PDB file of C-alpha atoms in Angstrom:
ATOM      1  CA  MET A  21       1.378   1.484  14.356  1.00  0.00           C
ATOM      2  CA  SER A  22       3.244  -0.715  16.607  1.00  0.00           C
ATOM      3  CA  SER A  23       7.368  -0.905  16.777  1.00  0.00           C
ATOM      4  CA  ASP A  24       8.220  -2.763  14.397  1.00  0.00           C
ATOM      5  CA  LEU A  25       6.277  -1.416  11.653  1.00  0.00           C
ATOM      6  CA  GLU A  26       9.105   1.173  10.173  1.00  0.00           C
ATOM      7  CA  ALA A  27       9.782   1.798   6.661  1.00  0.00           C
ATOM      8  CA  ALA A  28       8.730   2.136   3.962  1.00  0.00           C
ATOM      9  CA  SER A  29       8.860   4.335   1.391  1.00  0.00           C
ATOM     10  CA  ILE A  30       5.957   4.339  -0.839  1.00  0.00           C
ATOM     11  CA  VAL A  31       6.209   6.433  -4.317  1.00  0.00           C
ATOM     12  CA  HIS A  32       4.311   6.327  -7.553  1.00  0.00           C
ATOM     13  CA  PRO A  33       0.986   5.961  -7.512  1.00  0.00           C
ATOM     14  CA  ASP A  34      -0.053   3.737 -10.459  1.00  0.00           C
ATOM     15  CA  ALA A  35      -3.827   4.768 -11.122  1.00  0.00           C
ATOM     16  CA  THR A  36      -5.356   7.631 -12.298  1.00  0.00           C
ATOM     17  CA  VAL A  37      -5.565  10.698 -10.414  1.00  0.00           C
ATOM     18  CA  VAL A  38      -8.602  11.516  -8.498  1.00  0.00           C
ATOM     19  CA  PRO A  39      -9.103  15.138  -7.822  1.00  0.00           C
ATOM     20  CA  ALA A  40      -8.833  16.275  -4.040  1.00  0.00           C
ATOM     21  CA  SER A  41     -12.897  16.673  -4.378  1.00  0.00           C
ATOM     22  CA  ALA A  42     -13.420  13.785  -5.261  1.00  0.00           C
ATOM     23  CA  LEU A  43     -11.800  11.365  -2.542  1.00  0.00           C
ATOM     24  CA  THR A  44     -14.371  10.494   0.343  1.00  0.00           C
ATOM     25  CA  SER A  45     -13.296   9.491   4.200  1.00  0.00           C
ATOM     26  CA  THR A  46     -10.749   7.006   4.545  1.00  0.00           C
ATOM     27  CA  ASN A  47     -12.778   4.782   6.555  1.00  0.00           C
ATOM     28  CA  ASN A  48     -15.853   4.584   4.511  1.00  0.00           C
ATOM     29  CA  PRO A  49     -18.177   0.757   4.453  1.00  0.00           C
ATOM     30  CA  PRO A  50     -17.558  -0.228   0.716  1.00  0.00           C
ATOM     31  CA  ALA A  51     -21.235   0.379   0.100  1.00  0.00           C
ATOM     32  CA  GLN A  52     -20.673   4.041   0.551  1.00  0.00           C
ATOM     33  CA  HIS A  53     -18.153   4.191  -2.647  1.00  0.00           C
ATOM     34  CA  SER A  54     -19.338   3.750  -6.234  1.00  0.00           C
ATOM     35  CA  PRO A  55     -19.284   0.792  -8.289  1.00  0.00           C
ATOM     36  CA  ALA A  56     -17.253   2.254 -10.539  1.00  0.00           C
ATOM     37  CA  SER A  57     -14.871   3.333  -8.219  1.00  0.00           C
ATOM     38  CA  PRO A  58     -11.637   2.955  -9.876  1.00  0.00           C
ATOM     39  CA  SER A  59      -8.709   1.035  -8.042  1.00  0.00           C
ATOM     40  CA  ALA A  60      -5.617   1.584  -7.859  1.00  0.00           C
ATOM     41  CA  SER A  61      -2.227   0.571  -7.947  1.00  0.00           C
ATOM     42  CA  LEU A  62       0.933   1.795  -4.978  1.00  0.00           C
ATOM     43  CA  HIS A  63       4.485   0.578  -5.877  1.00  0.00           C
ATOM     44  CA  VAL A  64       5.992   0.314  -2.003  1.00  0.00           C
ATOM     45  CA  SER A  65      10.032   0.841  -2.167  1.00  0.00           C
ATOM     46  CA  ASN A  66      13.198   0.510  -0.097  1.00  0.00           C
ATOM     47  CA  LEU A  67      11.549  -2.134   2.125  1.00  0.00           C
ATOM     48  CA  ASP A  68      13.617  -5.090   4.655  1.00  0.00           C
ATOM     49  CA  PRO A  69      13.845  -8.271   2.648  1.00  0.00           C
ATOM     50  CA  SER A  70      11.557  -9.652   5.874  1.00  0.00           C
ATOM     51  CA  VAL A  71       8.598  -7.600   5.043  1.00  0.00           C
ATOM     52  CA  THR A  72       6.128 -10.300   4.038  1.00  0.00           C
ATOM     53  CA  ASP A  73       2.508  -9.542   1.684  1.00  0.00           C
ATOM     54  CA  ALA A  74       0.978 -10.414   4.766  1.00  0.00           C
ATOM     55  CA  THR A  75       2.377  -7.713   6.812  1.00  0.00           C
ATOM     56  CA  LEU A  76       2.213  -5.447   3.766  1.00  0.00           C
ATOM     57  CA  PHE A  77      -1.291  -6.209   3.776  1.00  0.00           C
ATOM     58  CA  GLU A  78      -2.071  -5.514   7.126  1.00  0.00           C
ATOM     59  CA  VAL A  79      -0.242  -1.917   6.751  1.00  0.00           C
ATOM     60  CA  PHE A  80      -2.257  -1.025   4.425  1.00  0.00           C
ATOM     61  CA  ASN A  81      -5.708  -2.588   4.794  1.00  0.00           C
ATOM     62  CA  MET A  82      -5.842  -0.048   8.420  1.00  0.00           C
ATOM     63  CA  ILE A  83      -6.202   2.203   5.287  1.00  0.00           C
ATOM     64  CA  GLY A  84      -9.058   1.135   2.811  1.00  0.00           C
ATOM     65  CA  PRO A  85     -10.093  -2.258   1.605  1.00  0.00           C
ATOM     66  CA  VAL A  86      -6.737  -3.970   0.338  1.00  0.00           C
ATOM     67  CA  ALA A  87      -7.790  -6.105  -2.867  1.00  0.00           C
ATOM     68  CA  SER A  88      -4.178  -7.310  -3.101  1.00  0.00           C
ATOM     69  CA  VAL A  89      -0.567  -7.227  -1.839  1.00  0.00           C
ATOM     70  CA  ARG A  90       3.042  -8.790  -3.934  1.00  0.00           C
ATOM     71  CA  VAL A  91       5.900  -8.245  -2.768  1.00  0.00           C
ATOM     72  CA  LEU A  92       8.057  -9.093  -5.924  1.00  0.00           C
ATOM     73  CA  ARG A  93      10.992 -11.786  -6.207  1.00  0.00           C
ATOM     74  CA  ASP A  94      13.662 -12.506  -7.786  1.00  0.00           C
ATOM     75  CA  ALA A  95      12.691 -15.129 -10.384  1.00  0.00           C
ATOM     76  CA  ALA A  96      15.996 -17.225  -9.940  1.00  0.00           C
ATOM     77  CA  SER A  97      16.491 -17.765  -6.431  1.00  0.00           C
ATOM     78  CA  GLY A  98      13.924 -16.698  -4.713  1.00  0.00           C
ATOM     79  CA  CYS A  99      14.667 -14.555  -2.447  1.00  0.00           C
ATOM     80  CA  PRO A 100      11.935 -11.258  -1.832  1.00  0.00           C
ATOM     81  CA  LEU A 101      12.782  -8.052  -3.789  1.00  0.00           C
ATOM     82  CA  VAL A 102      13.003  -4.641  -2.021  1.00  0.00           C
ATOM     83  CA  PHE A 103       9.783  -3.202  -3.492  1.00  0.00           C
ATOM     84  CA  ALA A 104       6.024  -4.527  -3.499  1.00  0.00           C
ATOM     85  CA  TYR A 105       2.470  -3.541  -5.270  1.00  0.00           C
ATOM     86  CA  VAL A 106      -0.300  -3.227  -2.862  1.00  0.00           C
ATOM     87  CA  ASN A 107      -3.403  -2.921  -4.653  1.00  0.00           C
ATOM     88  CA  TYR A 108      -6.455  -1.030  -3.361  1.00  0.00           C
ATOM     89  CA  MET A 109     -10.222  -1.308  -4.412  1.00  0.00           C
ATOM     90  CA  TYR A 110     -10.497   2.021  -4.950  1.00  0.00           C
ATOM     91  CA  ALA A 111      -8.458   4.788  -5.791  1.00  0.00           C
ATOM     92  CA  ALA A 112      -9.499   7.039  -2.949  1.00  0.00           C
ATOM     93  CA  ASP A 113      -8.193   4.242  -0.341  1.00  0.00           C
ATOM     94  CA  ALA A 114      -4.516   4.412  -2.447  1.00  0.00           C
ATOM     95  CA  GLN A 115      -4.634   8.655  -2.543  1.00  0.00           C
ATOM     96  CA  SER A 116      -5.304   8.384   0.835  1.00  0.00           C
ATOM     97  CA  ALA A 117      -2.672   6.141   1.501  1.00  0.00           C
ATOM     98  CA  LEU A 118      -0.071   7.585  -0.065  1.00  0.00           C
ATOM     99  CA  GLY A 119      -0.236  10.489   2.166  1.00  0.00           C
ATOM    100  CA  GLU A 120      -0.167   8.819   5.547  1.00  0.00           C
ATOM    101  CA  LEU A 121       2.188   6.269   4.933  1.00  0.00           C
ATOM    102  CA  ASN A 122       4.370   7.913   2.423  1.00  0.00           C
ATOM    103  CA  HIS A 123       7.605   7.651   3.733  1.00  0.00           C
ATOM    104  CA  SER A 124       7.086   5.646   6.920  1.00  0.00           C
ATOM    105  CA  PHE A 125       8.763   2.523   8.292  1.00  0.00           C
ATOM    106  CA  ILE A 126       7.680  -0.761   8.389  1.00  0.00           C
ATOM    107  CA  LYS A 127      10.516  -3.199  10.312  1.00  0.00           C
ATOM    108  CA  ASN A 128      12.817  -0.474  10.315  1.00  0.00           C
ATOM    109  CA  ARG A 129      13.367   0.746   6.385  1.00  0.00           C
TER     110      ARG A 129
END
C-alpha cells in the first residue's frame, strides 16, 4: 500500500459466512468463482473525512473485484461521515479483505 493509504478499521462483514474450506484464492479471475457465489458487504469505519469512494475502491479492489463502494454522507450537510460500505462480488473476496485489511490505515486513520 502507498504511504497515504493508512487507516481504516474494517468491521462487521454484512454477508453470509463462508466456511474457510470453501474460500478460494484471493486473486482468482472471476471465471473461477461460481456464478452462484454470494456477494458480500463490509462495513468500513473510522475513516478520515477526506477518504472518497475512489480511494476505497482502489484499496479494496486489490483483494478482489469490488461491485460498489459508498462513503455515507450527512443528508443535511452533504459532509462525509466516517464510515462506508464496500460491496464485493464474491463473499470469499470479502472474507479475504476482512483478514488482510482489518485495522489497516487509509489516510492516517
